[in-house]
Coordinates of C-alpha atoms in Angstrom, one line a residue:
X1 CA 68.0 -138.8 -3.5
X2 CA 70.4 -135.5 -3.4
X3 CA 72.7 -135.5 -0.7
X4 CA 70.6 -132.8 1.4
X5 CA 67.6 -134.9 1.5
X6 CA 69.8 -137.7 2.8
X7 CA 71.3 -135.5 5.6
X8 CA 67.8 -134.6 6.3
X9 CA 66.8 -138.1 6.6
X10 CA 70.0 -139.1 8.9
X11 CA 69.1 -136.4 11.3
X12 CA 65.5 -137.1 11.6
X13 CA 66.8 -140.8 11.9
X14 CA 68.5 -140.2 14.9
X15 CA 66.3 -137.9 16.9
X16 CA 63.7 -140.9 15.8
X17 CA 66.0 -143.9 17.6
X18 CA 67.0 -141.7 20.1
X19 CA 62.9 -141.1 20.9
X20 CA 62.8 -145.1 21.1
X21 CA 65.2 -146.0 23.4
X22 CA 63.7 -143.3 25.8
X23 CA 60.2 -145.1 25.1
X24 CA 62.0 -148.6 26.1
X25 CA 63.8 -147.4 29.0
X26 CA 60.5 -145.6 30.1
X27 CA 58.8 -149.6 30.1
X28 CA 61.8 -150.9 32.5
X29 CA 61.1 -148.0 35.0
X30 CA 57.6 -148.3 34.8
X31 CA 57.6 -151.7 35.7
X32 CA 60.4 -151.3 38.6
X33 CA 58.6 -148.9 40.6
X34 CA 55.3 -151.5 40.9
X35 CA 57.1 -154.3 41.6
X36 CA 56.4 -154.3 45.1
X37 CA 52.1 -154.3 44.5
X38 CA 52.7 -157.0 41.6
X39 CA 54.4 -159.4 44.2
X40 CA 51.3 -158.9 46.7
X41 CA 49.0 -159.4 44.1
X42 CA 50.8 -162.6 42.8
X43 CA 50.6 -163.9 46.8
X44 CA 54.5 -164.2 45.9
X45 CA 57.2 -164.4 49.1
X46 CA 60.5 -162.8 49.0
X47 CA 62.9 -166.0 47.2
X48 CA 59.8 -166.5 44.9
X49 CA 59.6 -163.1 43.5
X50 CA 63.9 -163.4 43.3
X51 CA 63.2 -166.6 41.3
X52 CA 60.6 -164.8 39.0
X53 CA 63.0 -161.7 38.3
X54 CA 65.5 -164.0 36.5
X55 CA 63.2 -164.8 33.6
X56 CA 63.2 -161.6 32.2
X57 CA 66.8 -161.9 31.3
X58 CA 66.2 -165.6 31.0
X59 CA 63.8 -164.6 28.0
X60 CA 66.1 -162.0 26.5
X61 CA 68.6 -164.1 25.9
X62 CA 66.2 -166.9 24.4
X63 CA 64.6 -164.5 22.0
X64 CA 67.5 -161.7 21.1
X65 CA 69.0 -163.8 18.3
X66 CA 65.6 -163.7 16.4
X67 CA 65.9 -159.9 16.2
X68 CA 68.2 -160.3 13.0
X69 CA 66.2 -162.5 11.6
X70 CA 62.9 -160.5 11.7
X71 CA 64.3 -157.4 10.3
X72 CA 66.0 -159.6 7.6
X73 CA 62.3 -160.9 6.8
X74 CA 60.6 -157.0 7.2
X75 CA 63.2 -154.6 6.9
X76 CA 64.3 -152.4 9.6
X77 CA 61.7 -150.2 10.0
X78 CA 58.9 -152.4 10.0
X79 CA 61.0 -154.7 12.5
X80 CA 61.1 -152.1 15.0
X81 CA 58.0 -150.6 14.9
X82 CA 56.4 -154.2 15.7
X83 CA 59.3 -155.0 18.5
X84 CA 58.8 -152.2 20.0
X85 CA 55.2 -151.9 20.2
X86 CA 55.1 -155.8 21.5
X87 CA 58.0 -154.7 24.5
X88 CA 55.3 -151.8 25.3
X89 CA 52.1 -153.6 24.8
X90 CA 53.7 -156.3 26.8
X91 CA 54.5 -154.0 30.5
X92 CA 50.5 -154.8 31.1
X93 CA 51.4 -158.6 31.6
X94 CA 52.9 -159.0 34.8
X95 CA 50.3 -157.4 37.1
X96 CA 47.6 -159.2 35.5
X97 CA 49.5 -162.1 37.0
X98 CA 47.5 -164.1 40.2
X99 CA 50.4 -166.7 40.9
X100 CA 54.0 -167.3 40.3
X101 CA 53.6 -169.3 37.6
X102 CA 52.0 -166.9 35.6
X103 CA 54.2 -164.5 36.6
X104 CA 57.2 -166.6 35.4
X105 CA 55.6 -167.1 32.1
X106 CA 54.8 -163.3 32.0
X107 CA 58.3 -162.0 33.2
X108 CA 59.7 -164.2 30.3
X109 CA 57.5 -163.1 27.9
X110 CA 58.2 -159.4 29.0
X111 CA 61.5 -159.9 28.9
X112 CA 61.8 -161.3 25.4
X113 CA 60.5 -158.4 23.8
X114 CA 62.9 -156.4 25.7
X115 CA 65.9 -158.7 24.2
X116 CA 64.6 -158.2 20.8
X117 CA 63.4 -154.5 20.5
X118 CA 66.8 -153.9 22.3
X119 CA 68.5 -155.6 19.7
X120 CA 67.0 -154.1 16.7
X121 CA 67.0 -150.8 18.2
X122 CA 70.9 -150.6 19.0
X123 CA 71.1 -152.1 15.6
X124 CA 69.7 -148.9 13.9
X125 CA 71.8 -146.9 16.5
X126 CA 74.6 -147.9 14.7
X127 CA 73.3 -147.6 11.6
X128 CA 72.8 -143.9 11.9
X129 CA 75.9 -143.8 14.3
X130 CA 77.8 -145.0 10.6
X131 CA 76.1 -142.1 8.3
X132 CA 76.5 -139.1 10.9
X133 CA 80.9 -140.4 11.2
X134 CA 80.8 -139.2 15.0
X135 CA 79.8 -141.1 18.1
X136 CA 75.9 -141.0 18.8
X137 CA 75.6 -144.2 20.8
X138 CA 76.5 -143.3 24.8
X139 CA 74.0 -140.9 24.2
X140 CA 71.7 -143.1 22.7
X141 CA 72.4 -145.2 26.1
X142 CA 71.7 -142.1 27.8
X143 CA 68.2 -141.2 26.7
X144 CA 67.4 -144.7 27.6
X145 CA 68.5 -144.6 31.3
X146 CA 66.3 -141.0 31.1
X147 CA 63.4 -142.4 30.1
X148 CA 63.6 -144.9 32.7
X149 CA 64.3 -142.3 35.5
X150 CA 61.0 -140.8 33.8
X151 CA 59.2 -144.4 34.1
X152 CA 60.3 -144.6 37.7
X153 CA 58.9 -140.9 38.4
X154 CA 55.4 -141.7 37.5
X155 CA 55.9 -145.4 38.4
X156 CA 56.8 -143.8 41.9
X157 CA 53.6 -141.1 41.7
X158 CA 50.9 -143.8 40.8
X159 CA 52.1 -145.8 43.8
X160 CA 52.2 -143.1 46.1
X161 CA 48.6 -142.5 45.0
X162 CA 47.9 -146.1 45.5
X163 CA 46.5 -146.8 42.0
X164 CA 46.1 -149.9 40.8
X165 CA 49.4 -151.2 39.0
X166 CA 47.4 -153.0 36.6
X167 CA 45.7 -149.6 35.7
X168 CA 48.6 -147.7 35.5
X169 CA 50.4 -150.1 33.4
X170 CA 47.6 -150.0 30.7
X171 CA 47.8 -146.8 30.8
X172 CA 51.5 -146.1 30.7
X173 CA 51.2 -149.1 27.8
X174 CA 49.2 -147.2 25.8
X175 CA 51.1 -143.8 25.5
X176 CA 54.3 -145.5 25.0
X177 CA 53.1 -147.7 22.1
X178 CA 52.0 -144.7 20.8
X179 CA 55.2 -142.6 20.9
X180 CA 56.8 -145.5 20.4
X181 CA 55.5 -146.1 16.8
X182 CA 55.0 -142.7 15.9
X183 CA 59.5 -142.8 16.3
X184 CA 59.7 -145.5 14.0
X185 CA 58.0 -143.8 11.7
X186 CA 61.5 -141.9 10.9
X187 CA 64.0 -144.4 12.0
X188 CA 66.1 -145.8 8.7
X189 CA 64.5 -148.3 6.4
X190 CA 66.9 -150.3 5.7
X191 CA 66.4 -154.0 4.0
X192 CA 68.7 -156.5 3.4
X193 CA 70.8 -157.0 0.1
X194 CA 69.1 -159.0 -2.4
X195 CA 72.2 -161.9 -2.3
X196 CA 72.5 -161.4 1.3
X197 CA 71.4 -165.0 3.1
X198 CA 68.9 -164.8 6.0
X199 CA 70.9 -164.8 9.4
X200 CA 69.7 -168.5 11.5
X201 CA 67.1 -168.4 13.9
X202 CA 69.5 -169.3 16.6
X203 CA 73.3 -169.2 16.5
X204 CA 76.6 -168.8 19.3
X205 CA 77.7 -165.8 19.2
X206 CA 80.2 -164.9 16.5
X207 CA 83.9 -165.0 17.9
X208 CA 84.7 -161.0 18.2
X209 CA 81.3 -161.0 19.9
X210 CA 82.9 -162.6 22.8
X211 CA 85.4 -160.6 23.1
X212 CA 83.7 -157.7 22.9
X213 CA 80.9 -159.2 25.4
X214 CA 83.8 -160.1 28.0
X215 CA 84.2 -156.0 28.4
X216 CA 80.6 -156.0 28.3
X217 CA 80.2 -158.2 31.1
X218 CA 82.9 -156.4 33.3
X219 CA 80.6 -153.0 32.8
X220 CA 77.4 -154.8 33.4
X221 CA 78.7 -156.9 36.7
X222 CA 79.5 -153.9 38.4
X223 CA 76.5 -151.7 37.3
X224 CA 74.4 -154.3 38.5
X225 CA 76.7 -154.8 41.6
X226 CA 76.4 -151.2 42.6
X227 CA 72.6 -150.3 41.6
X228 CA 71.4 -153.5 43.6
X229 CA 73.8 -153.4 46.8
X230 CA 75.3 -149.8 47.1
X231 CA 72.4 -149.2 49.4
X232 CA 72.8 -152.1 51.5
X233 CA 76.6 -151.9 51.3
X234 CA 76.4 -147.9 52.9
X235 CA 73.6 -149.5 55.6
X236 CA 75.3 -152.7 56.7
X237 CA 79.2 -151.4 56.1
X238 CA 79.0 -148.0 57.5
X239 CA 76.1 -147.5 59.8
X240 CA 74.2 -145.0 57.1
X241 CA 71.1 -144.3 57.3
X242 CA 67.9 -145.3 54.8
X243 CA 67.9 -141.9 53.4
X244 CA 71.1 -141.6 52.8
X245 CA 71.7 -145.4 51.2
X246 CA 69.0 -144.5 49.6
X247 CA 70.0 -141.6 47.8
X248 CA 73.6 -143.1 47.1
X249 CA 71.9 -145.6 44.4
X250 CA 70.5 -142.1 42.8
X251 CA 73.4 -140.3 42.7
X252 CA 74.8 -143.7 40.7
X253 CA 72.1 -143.5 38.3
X254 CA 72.0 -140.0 37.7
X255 CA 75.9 -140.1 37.4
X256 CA 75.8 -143.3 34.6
X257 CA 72.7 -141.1 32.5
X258 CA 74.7 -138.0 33.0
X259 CA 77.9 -139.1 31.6
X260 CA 76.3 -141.2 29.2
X261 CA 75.0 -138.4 27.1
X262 CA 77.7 -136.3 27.3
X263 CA 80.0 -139.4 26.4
X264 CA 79.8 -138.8 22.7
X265 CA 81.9 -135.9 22.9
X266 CA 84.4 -137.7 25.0
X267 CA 84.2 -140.5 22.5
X268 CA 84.7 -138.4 19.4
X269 CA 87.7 -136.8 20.7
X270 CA 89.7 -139.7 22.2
X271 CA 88.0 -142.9 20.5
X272 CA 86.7 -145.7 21.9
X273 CA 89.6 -147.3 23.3
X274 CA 90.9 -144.6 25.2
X275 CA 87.7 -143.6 26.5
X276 CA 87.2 -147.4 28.0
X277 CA 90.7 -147.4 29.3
X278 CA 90.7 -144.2 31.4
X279 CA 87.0 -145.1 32.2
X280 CA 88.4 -148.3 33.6
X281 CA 91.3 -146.7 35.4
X282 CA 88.0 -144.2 36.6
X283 CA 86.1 -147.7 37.6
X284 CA 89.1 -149.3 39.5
X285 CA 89.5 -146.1 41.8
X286 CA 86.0 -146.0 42.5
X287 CA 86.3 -149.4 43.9
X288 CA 89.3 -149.3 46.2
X289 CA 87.1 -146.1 47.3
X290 CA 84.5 -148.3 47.8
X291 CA 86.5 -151.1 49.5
X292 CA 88.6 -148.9 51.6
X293 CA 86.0 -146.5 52.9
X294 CA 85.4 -145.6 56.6
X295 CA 82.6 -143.0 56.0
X296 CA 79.7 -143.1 54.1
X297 CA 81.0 -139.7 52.3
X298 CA 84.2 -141.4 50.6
X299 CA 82.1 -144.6 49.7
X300 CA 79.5 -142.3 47.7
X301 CA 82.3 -140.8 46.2
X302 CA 83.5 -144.4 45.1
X303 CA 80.2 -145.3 44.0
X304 CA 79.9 -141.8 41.6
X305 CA 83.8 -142.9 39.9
X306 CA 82.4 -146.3 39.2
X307 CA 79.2 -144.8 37.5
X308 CA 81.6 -142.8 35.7
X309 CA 83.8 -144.9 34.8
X310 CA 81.4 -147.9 33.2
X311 CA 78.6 -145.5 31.8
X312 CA 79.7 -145.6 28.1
X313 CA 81.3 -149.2 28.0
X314 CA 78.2 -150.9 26.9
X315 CA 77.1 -148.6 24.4
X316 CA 80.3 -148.5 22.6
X317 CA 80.5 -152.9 23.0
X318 CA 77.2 -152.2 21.0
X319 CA 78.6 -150.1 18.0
X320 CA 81.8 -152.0 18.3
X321 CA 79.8 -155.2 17.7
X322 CA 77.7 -153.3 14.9
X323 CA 81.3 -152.9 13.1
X324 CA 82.5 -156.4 13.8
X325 CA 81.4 -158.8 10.7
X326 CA 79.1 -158.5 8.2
X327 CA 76.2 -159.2 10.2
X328 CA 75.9 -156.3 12.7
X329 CA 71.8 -157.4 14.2
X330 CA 73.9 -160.7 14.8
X331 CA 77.2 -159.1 16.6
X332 CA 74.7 -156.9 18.9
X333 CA 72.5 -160.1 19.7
X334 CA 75.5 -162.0 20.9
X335 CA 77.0 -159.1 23.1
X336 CA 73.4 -158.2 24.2
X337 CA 73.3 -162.0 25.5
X338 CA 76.8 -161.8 27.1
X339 CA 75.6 -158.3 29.1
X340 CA 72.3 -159.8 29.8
X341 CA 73.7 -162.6 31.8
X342 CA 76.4 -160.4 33.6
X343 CA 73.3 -158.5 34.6
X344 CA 71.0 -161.6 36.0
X345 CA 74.1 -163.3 37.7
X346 CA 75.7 -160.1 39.1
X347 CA 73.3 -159.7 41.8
X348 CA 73.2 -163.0 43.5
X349 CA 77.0 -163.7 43.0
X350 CA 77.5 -160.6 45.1
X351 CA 74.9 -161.7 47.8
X352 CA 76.5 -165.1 47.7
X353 CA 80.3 -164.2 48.0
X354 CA 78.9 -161.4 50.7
X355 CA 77.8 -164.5 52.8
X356 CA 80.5 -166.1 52.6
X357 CA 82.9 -163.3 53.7
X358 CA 81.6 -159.7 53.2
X359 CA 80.6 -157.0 51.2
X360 CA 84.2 -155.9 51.3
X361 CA 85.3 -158.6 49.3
X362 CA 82.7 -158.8 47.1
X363 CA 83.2 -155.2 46.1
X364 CA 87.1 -156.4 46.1
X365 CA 85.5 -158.5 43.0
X366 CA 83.8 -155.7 41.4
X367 CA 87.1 -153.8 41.5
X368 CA 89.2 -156.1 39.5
X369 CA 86.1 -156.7 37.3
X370 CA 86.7 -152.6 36.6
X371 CA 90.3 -152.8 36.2
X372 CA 89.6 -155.4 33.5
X373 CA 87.9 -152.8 31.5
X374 CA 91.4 -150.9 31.2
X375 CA 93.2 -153.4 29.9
X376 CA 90.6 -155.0 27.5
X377 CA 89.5 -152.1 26.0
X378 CA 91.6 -152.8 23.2
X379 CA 89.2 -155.4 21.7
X380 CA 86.7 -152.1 21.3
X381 CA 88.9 -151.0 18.5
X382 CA 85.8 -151.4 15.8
X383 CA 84.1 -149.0 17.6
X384 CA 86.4 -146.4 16.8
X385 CA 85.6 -144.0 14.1
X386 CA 87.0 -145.6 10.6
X387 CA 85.9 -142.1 8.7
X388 CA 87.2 -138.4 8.6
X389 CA 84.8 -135.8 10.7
X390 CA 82.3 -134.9 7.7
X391 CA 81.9 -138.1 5.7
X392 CA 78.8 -138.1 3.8
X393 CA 76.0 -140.5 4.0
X394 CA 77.0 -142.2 1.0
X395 CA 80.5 -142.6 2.5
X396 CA 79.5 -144.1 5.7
X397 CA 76.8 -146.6 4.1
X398 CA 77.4 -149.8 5.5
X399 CA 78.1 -153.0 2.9
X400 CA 75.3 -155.0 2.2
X401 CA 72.5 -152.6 3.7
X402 CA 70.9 -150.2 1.8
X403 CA 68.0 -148.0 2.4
X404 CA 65.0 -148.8 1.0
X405 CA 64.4 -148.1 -3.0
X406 CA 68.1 -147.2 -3.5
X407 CA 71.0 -148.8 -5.2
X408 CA 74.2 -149.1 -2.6
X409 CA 76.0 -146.0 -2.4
X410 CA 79.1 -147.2 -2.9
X411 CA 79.6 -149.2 -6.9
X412 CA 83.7 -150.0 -6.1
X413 CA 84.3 -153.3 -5.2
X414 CA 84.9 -154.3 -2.4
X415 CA 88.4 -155.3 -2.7
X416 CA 88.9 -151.5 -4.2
X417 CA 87.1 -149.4 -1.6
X418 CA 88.8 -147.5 0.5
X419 CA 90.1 -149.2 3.7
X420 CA 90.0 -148.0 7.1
X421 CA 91.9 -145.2 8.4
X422 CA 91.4 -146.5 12.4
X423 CA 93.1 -143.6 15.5
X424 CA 95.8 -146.0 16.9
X425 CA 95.2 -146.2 21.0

């Protein structure tokens, strides 16, 4: 293959991942917005339908340490055109539920194929993050948390309508499947190396995925934090009203997707490290804002820094796990289980410590969670760019993974290839 046609393939590549994690962020917000019918229909109270939203990330991270193994057993491509279509296919299942065991059992089942298909998919990120030598994930990140404001939009229209959630959801199903695998139709075919053993159905996570997760969990404890009680915190601690606690959870959002695809650039310039540092310095002053706020005005303002601060940490825990060890799908699974659990605890440690004290404190928490991300971020060093700007494809091939039908780019070995040339922070 000439090195055009390989630059050709790269770019499609990316426009091709970056088309599925808009499809799989499009599933969460589809699903968010109908919530509300699925727990009538499920004759579900309040605490139950709180006990039923934890197996979602309960099945994620069950089933996320498979994703390395299926794309060892099908390749890549095939991997994540059948991961993805099973996360779509499987949005239909909690509406069709009548009671809250079924919903359970559906929510984990949902929430499986969302570990997995995230896995694979951020897996493939990195991949084609690798071959381009400049930082495409944080905007990978932000397509995702696009196509879930896109979910939520027509999530938000079918209810207003007052369709049928189990309707809609088919519906919504069956275009996304379809997008979905017409984008993996492009995505990188890579298969394993024919010495390369099979990674184990389950395993811990691998040592640096820890410590890359622990940054992870900082980023995710306060994103959850904030999406979940930033509307409560501006009704209960300053007197605001709906609308406006309302509209303080969207500005978040938009803020996170915002600087999320623009965070590449940032990334490219500064590197990883510095970019989580001064995001965590960012993050830490949006929480004393938050803490020390007598108006709802400076608390919003809080709330924007901290959006701004985390948006690209967990993307860039992602590549830096992709650059860890010599099994990237396994690195991603373990950080992806890590973030996962900051997500499904953050939420009800917040409420709990809340009760106990106040929101104050609690958001005291969420503040030194953030100012962990500055002085951590030193542990994102493998997500740093280890190329010059304009490395080829060949260059940036990754050991052991080939594309499909080709010999490895690179015949040195390893002991004589090249080593890093790492920014310092």
């Amino acid at each position: 293959m000439s090195e055009a046609s390989r630059q050709l393939e790269v770019r499609r590549a990316r426009y091709a991942v970056a088309a599925v994690f808009a499809v799989h962020g499009a599933v969460t917000g589809s699903f968010a917005t109908r919530v509300p019918w699925i727990q009538d229909h499920a004759h579900v109270s309040a605490g139950q339908l709180g006990i039923a939203l934890a197996f979602p990330a309960l099945g994620a991270s069950v089933a996320m340490p498979l994703a390395g193994r299926i794309s060892h057993r099908f390749g890549a491509r095939t991997a994540l055109r059948g991961l993805i279509a099973l996360w779509t296919l499987s949005l239909v299942l909690p509406s069709l539920s009548p009671n809250l065991p079924t919903l359970c059992a559906a929510l984990f089942a949902y929430g499986a194929s969302a570990g997995m298909a995230d896995v694979a998919m951020n897996a493939l990120g990195v991949e084609v993050e690798n071959r381009l030598g400049r930082s495409i994930m944080s905007g990978l990140h932000g397509l995702w948390s696009a196509g879930a404001l896109i979910g939520s939009a027509a999530g938000t229209l079918a209810a207003h309508l007052g369709s049928d959630a189990r309707l809609h959801h088919a519906l919504a199903a069956a275009v996304l499947t379809v997008l979905g695998l017409v984008a993996c139709t492009w995505v990188l075919d890579l298969q394993p190396a024919e010495d390369e053993e099979p990674p184990p159905r389950f395993a811990l996570p691998p040592r640096s995925a820890l410590l890359i997760g622990a940054v992870g969990f900082c980023a995710v404890f306060a994103e959850g934090a904030s999406l979940d009680w930033s509307a409560v915190y501006l009704r209960d601690q300053l007197d605001s009203s709906a609308g406006l606690a309302a509209a303080c959870t969207t500005g978040f959002t938009l803020t996170m997707a915002l600087a999320r695809i623009a965070g590449d650039k940032v990334v490219d310039r500064y590197g990883a490290v510095r970019t989580v540092r001064v995001g965590g310095v960012l993050a830490t002053l949006g929480g004393l804002l938050i803490v020390v706020a007598n108006d709802a005005a400076l608390a919003m303002g809080g709330f924007a820094l901290m959006g701004l601060g985390i948006a690209v940490v967990v993307p860039l825990c992602f590549a830096a796990a992709g650059r860890s060890g010599p099994n990237p799908s396994q690195a991603i699974a373990g950080v992806a289980t890590i973030t996962y659990t900051s997500g499904l605890v953050a939420p009800g440690a917040i409420g709990t410590l809340a009760q106990a004290t106040s929101l104050v404190v609690s958001f005291g928490l969420v503040t030194v969670l953030a100012c962990g991300l500055a002085g951590f971020a030193g542990v994102l060093r493998a997500g740093d760019r280890d190329r010059p700007r304009g490395a080829t494809a060949a260059d940036a091939a990754p050991l052991g993974r080939v594309p499909a039908g080709e010999k490895p780019f690179c015949s040195l070995p390893e002991a004589q290839r090249p080593g890093p040339d790492r920014r310092s922070d």
